[in-house]
PDB file of C-alpha atoms in Angstrom:
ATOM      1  CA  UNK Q 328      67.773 149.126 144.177  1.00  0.00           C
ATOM      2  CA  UNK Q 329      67.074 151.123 140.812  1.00  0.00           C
ATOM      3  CA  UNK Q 330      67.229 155.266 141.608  1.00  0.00           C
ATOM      4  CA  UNK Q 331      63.563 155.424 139.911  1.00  0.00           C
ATOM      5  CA  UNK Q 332      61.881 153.679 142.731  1.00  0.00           C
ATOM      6  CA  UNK Q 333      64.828 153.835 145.623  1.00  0.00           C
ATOM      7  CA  UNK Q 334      62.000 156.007 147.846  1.00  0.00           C
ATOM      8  CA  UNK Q 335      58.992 154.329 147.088  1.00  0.00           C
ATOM      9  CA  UNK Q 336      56.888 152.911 149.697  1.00  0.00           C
ATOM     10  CA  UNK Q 337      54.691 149.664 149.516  1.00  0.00           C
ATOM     11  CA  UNK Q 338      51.780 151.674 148.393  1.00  0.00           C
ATOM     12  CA  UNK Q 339      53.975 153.517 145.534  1.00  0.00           C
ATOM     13  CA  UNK Q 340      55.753 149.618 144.819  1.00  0.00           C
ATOM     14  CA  UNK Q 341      51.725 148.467 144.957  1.00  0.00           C
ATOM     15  CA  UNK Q 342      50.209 151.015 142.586  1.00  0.00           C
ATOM     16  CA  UNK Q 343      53.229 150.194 140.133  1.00  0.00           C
ATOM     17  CA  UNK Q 344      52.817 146.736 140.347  1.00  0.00           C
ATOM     18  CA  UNK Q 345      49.056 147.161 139.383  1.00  0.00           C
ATOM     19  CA  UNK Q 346      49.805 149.430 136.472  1.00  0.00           C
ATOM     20  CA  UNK Q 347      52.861 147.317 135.399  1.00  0.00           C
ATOM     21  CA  UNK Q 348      50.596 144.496 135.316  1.00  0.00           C
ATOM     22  CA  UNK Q 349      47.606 146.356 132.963  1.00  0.00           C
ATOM     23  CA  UNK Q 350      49.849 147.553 130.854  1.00  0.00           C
ATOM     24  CA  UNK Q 351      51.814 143.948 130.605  1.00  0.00           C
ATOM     25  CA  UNK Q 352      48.809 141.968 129.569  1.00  0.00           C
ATOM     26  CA  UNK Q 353      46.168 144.071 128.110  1.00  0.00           C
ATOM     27  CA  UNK Q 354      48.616 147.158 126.554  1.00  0.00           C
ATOM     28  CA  UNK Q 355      47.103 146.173 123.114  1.00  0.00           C
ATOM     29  CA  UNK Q 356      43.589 146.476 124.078  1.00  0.00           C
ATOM     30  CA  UNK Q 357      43.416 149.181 126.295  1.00  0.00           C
ATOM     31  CA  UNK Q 358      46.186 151.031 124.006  1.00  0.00           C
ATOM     32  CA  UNK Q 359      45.312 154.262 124.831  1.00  0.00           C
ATOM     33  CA  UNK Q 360      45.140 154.589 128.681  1.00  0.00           C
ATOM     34  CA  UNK Q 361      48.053 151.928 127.886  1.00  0.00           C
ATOM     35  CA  UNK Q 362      50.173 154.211 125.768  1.00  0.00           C
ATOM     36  CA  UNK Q 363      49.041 157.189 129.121  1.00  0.00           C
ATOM     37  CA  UNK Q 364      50.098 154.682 131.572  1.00  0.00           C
ATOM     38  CA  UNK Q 365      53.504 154.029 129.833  1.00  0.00           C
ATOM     39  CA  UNK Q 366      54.415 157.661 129.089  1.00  0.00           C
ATOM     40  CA  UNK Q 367      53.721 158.396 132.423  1.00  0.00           C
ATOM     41  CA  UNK Q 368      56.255 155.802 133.638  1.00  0.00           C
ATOM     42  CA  UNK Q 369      58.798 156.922 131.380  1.00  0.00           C
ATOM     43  CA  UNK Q 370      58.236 160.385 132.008  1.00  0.00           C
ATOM     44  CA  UNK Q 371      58.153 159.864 135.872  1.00  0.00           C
ATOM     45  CA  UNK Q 372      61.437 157.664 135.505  1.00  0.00           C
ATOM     46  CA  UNK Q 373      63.033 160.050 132.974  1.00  0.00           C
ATOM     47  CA  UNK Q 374      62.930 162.574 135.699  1.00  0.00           C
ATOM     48  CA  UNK Q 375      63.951 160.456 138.800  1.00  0.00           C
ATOM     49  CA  UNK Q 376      66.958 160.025 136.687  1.00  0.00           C
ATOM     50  CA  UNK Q 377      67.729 163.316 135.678  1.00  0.00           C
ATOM     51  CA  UNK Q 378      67.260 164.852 139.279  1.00  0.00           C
ATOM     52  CA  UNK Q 379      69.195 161.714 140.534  1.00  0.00           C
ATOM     53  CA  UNK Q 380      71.771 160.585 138.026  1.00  0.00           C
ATOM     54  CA  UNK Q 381      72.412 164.014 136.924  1.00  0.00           C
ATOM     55  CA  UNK Q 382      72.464 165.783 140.119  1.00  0.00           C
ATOM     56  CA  UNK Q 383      69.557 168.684 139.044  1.00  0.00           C
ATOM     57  CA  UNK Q 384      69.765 169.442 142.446  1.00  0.00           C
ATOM     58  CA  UNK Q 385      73.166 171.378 142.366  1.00  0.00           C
ATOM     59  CA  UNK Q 386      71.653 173.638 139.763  1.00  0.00           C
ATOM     60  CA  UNK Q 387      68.528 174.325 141.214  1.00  0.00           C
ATOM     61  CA  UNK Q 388      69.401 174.051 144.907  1.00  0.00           C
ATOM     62  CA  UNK Q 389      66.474 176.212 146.445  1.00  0.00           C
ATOM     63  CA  UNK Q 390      63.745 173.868 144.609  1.00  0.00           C
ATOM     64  CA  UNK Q 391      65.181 170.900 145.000  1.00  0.00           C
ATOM     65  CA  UNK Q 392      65.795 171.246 148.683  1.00  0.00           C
ATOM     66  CA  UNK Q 393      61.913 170.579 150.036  1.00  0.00           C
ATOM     67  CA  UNK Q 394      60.798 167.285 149.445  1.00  0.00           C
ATOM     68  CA  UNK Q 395      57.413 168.295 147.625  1.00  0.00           C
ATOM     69  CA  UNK Q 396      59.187 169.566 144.215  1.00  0.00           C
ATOM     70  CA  UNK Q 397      61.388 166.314 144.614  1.00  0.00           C
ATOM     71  CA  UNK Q 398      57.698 164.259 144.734  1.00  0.00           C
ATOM     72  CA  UNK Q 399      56.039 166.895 142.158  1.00  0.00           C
ATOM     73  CA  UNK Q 400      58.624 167.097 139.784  1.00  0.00           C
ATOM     74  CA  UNK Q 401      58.709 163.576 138.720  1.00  0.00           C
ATOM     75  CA  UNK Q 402      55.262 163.588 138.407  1.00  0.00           C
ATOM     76  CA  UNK Q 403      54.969 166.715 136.079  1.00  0.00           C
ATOM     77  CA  UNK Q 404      57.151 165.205 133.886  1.00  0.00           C
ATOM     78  CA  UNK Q 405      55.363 162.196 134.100  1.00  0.00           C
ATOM     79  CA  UNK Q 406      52.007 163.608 133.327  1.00  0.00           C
ATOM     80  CA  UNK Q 407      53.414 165.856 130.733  1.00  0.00           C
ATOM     81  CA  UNK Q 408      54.852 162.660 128.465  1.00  0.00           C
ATOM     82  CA  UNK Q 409      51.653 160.929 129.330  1.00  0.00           C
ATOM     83  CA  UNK Q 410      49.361 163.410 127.629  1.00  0.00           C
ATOM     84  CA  UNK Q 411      51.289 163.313 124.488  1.00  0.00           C
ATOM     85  CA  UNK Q 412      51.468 160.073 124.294  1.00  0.00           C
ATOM     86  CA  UNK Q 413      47.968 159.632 124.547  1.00  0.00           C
ATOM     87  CA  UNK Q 414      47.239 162.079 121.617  1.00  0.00           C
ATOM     88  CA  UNK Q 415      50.147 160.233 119.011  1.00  0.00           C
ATOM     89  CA  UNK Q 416      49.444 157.272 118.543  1.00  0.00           C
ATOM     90  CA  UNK Q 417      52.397 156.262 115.528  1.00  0.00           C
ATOM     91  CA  UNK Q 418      54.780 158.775 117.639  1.00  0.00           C
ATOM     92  CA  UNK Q 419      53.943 157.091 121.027  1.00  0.00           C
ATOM     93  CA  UNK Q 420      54.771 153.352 119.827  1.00  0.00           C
ATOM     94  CA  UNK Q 421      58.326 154.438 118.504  1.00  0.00           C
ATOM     95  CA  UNK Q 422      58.870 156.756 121.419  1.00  0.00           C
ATOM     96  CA  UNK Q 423      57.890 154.138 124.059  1.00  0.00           C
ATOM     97  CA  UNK Q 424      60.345 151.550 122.095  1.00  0.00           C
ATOM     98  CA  UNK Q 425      63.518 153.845 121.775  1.00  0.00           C
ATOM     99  CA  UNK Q 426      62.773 155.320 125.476  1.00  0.00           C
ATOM    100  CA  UNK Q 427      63.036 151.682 126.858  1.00  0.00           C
ATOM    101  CA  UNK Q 428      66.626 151.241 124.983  1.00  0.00           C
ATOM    102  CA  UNK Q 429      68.000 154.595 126.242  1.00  0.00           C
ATOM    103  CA  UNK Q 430      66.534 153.982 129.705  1.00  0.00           C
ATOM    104  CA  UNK Q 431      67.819 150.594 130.062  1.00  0.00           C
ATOM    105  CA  UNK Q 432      71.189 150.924 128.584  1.00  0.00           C
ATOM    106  CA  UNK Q 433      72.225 154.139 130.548  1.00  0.00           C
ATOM    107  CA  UNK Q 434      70.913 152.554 133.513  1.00  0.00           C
ATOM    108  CA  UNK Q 435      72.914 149.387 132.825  1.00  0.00           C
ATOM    109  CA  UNK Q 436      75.886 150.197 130.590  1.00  0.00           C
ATOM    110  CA  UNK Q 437      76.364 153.715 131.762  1.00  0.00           C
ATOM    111  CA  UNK Q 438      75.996 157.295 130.603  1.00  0.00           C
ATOM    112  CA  UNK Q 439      79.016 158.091 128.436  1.00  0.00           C
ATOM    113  CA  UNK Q 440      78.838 159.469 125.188  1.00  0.00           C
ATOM    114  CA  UNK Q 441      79.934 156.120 123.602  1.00  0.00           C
ATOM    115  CA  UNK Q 442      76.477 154.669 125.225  1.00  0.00           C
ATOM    116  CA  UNK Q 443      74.214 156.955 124.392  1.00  0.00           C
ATOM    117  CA  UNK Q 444      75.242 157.391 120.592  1.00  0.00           C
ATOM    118  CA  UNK Q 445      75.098 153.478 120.213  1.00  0.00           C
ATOM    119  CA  UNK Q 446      72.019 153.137 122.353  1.00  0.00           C
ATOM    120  CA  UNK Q 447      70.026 155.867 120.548  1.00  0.00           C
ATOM    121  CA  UNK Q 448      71.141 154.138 116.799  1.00  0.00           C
ATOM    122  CA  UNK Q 449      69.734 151.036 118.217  1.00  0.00           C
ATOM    123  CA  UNK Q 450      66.635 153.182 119.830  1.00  0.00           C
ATOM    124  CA  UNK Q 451      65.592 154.687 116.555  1.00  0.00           C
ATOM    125  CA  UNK Q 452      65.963 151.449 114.581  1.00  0.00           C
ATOM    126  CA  UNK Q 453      64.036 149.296 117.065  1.00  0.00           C
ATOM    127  CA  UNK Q 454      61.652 152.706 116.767  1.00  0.00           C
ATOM    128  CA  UNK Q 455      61.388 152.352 113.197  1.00  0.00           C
ATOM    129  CA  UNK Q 456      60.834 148.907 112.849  1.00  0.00           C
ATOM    130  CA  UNK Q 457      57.986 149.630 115.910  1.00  0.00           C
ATOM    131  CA  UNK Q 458      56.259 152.380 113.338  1.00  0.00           C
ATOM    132  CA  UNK Q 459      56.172 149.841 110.476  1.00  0.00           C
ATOM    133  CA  UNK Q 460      54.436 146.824 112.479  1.00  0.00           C
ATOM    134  CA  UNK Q 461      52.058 148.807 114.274  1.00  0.00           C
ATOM    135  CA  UNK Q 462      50.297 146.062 116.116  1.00  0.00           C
ATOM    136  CA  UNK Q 463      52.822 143.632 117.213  1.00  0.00           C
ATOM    137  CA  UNK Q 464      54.822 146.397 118.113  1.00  0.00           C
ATOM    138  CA  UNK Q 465      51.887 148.216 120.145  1.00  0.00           C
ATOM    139  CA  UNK Q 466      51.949 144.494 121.953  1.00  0.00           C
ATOM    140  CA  UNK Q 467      55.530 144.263 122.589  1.00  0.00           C
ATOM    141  CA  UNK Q 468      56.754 147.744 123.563  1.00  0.00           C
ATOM    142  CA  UNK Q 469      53.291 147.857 126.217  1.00  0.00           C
ATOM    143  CA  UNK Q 470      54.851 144.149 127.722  1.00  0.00           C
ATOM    144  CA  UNK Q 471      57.935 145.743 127.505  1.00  0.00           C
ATOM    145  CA  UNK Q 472      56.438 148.858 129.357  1.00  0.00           C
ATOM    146  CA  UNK Q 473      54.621 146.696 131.733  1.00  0.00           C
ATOM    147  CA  UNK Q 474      57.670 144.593 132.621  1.00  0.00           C
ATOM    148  CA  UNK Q 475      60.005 147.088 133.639  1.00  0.00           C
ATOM    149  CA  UNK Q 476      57.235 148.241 135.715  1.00  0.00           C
ATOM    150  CA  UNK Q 477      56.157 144.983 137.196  1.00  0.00           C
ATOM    151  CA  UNK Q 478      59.941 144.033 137.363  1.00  0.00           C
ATOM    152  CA  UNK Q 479      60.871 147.366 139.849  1.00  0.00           C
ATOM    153  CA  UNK Q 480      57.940 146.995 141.967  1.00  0.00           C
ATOM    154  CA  UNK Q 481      58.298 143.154 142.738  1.00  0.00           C
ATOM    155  CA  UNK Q 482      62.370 144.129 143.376  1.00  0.00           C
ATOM    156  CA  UNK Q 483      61.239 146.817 145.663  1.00  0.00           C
ATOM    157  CA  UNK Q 484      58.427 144.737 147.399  1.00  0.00           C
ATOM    158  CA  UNK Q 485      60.685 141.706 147.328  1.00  0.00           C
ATOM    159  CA  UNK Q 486      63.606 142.882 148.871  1.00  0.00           C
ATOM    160  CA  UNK Q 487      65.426 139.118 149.431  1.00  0.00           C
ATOM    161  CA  UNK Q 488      65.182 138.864 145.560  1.00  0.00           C
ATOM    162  CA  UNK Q 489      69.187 139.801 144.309  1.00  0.00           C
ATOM    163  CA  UNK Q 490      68.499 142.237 141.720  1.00  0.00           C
ATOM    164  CA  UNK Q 491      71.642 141.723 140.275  1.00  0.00           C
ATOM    165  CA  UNK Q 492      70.891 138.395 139.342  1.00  0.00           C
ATOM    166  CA  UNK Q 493      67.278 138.062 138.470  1.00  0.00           C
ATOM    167  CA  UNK Q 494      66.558 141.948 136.683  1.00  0.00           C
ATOM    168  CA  UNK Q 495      67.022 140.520 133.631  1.00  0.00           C
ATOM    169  CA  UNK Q 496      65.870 137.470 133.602  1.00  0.00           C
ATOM    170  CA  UNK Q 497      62.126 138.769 135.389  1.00  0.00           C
ATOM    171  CA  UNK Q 498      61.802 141.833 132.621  1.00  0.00           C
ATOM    172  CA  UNK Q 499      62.584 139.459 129.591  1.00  0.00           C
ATOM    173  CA  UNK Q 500      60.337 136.989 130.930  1.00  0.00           C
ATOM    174  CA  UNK Q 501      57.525 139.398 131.973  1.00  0.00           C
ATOM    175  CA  UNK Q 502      57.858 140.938 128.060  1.00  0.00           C
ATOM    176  CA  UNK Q 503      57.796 137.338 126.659  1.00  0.00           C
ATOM    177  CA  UNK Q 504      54.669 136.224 128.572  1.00  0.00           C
ATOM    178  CA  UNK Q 505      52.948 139.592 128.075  1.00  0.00           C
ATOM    179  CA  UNK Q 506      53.680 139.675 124.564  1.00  0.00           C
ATOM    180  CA  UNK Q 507      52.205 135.972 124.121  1.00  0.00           C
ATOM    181  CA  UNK Q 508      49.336 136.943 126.242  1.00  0.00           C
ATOM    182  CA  UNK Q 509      48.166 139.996 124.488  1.00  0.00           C
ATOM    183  CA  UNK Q 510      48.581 138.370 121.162  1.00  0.00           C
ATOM    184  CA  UNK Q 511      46.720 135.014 121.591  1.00  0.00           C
ATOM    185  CA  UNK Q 512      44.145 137.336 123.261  1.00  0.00           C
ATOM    186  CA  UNK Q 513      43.992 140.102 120.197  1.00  0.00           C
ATOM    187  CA  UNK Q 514      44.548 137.842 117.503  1.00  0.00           C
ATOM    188  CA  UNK Q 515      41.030 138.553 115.424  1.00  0.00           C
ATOM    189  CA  UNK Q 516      41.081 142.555 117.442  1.00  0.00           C
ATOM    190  CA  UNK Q 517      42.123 145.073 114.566  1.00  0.00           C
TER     191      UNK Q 517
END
């Protein structure tokens, strides 16, 4: 199971589910508690990762030892990445799109320097590009958002489901059929 939602319960996996699935199909049109909403996933899953991956805990053992600043923390962080993304709009669209490619290539290919340098090259391309086409890129990186949500939640709900096997598959599926969705459903929004 992913380290982001390794201690969630069914009403955590529920609650992302719901979100995931907002964000998936109407990102474009509610883009601003969209662009919240996915901010506030990354940010929540930036910090799982840091306090889990990176092992926060053996610099900050005091804090780290009660179980509320291991709930709160991830949630700061979360909330603080939401509210600027929900102020920046042109800065929120590239930061969602090269967020995604860091997250899922350290979380899949691994955290050595190697990875990182080639994952934040592609990160700020795909970022750029994102900036230039504003709108289909608003629809793609919120199913993209909204996928990697929905994607954790039904693993975690779902346990008989081999995540090994089907991760990929379910998040490039979910951000296909999003993407359709919100764009045969915005096509005359501006």
């Amino acid at each position: 199971m992913d380290a982001i939602v390794q201690g969630f319960q069914t009403p955590e996996l529920l609650i992302l589910l719901g979100l995931g699935l907002a964000v998936l199909f109407f990102g474009y049109r509610i883009k601003k508690a969209a662009f919240f909403i996915a901010w506030f996933i990354l940010g929540y899953a930036g910090v799982t990762q840091l306090l889990t991956v990176y092992e926060v805990q053996s610099i900050l053992p005091e804090a780290m030892q009660t179980q509320l600043y291991q709930i709160l923390l991830p949630v700061a962080g979360g909330l603080l990445l939401a509210l600027l993304g929900f102020s920046i709009e042109k800065l929120c669209v590239g930061g969602i799109c090269f967020a995604l490619v860091m997250f899922v290539s350290t979380q899949y290919f691994g955290n050595d320097i190697q990875t990182l340098a080639i994952a934040a090259v592609a990160g700020v391309i795909i970022a750029g590009a994102a900036v230039v086409a504003m709108k289909p890129a608003t629809i793609i990186a919120t199913a993209g958002v909204g996928a990697y949500a929905t994607t954790l939640a039904l693993l975690g709900l779902i346990t008989s489901i081999n995540q090994g096997t089907f991760y990929w598959p379910m998040l490039v599926g979910f951000t296909v059929i999003g993407s359709l969705f919100q764009y045969f459903t915005t096509k005359h929004v501006s």
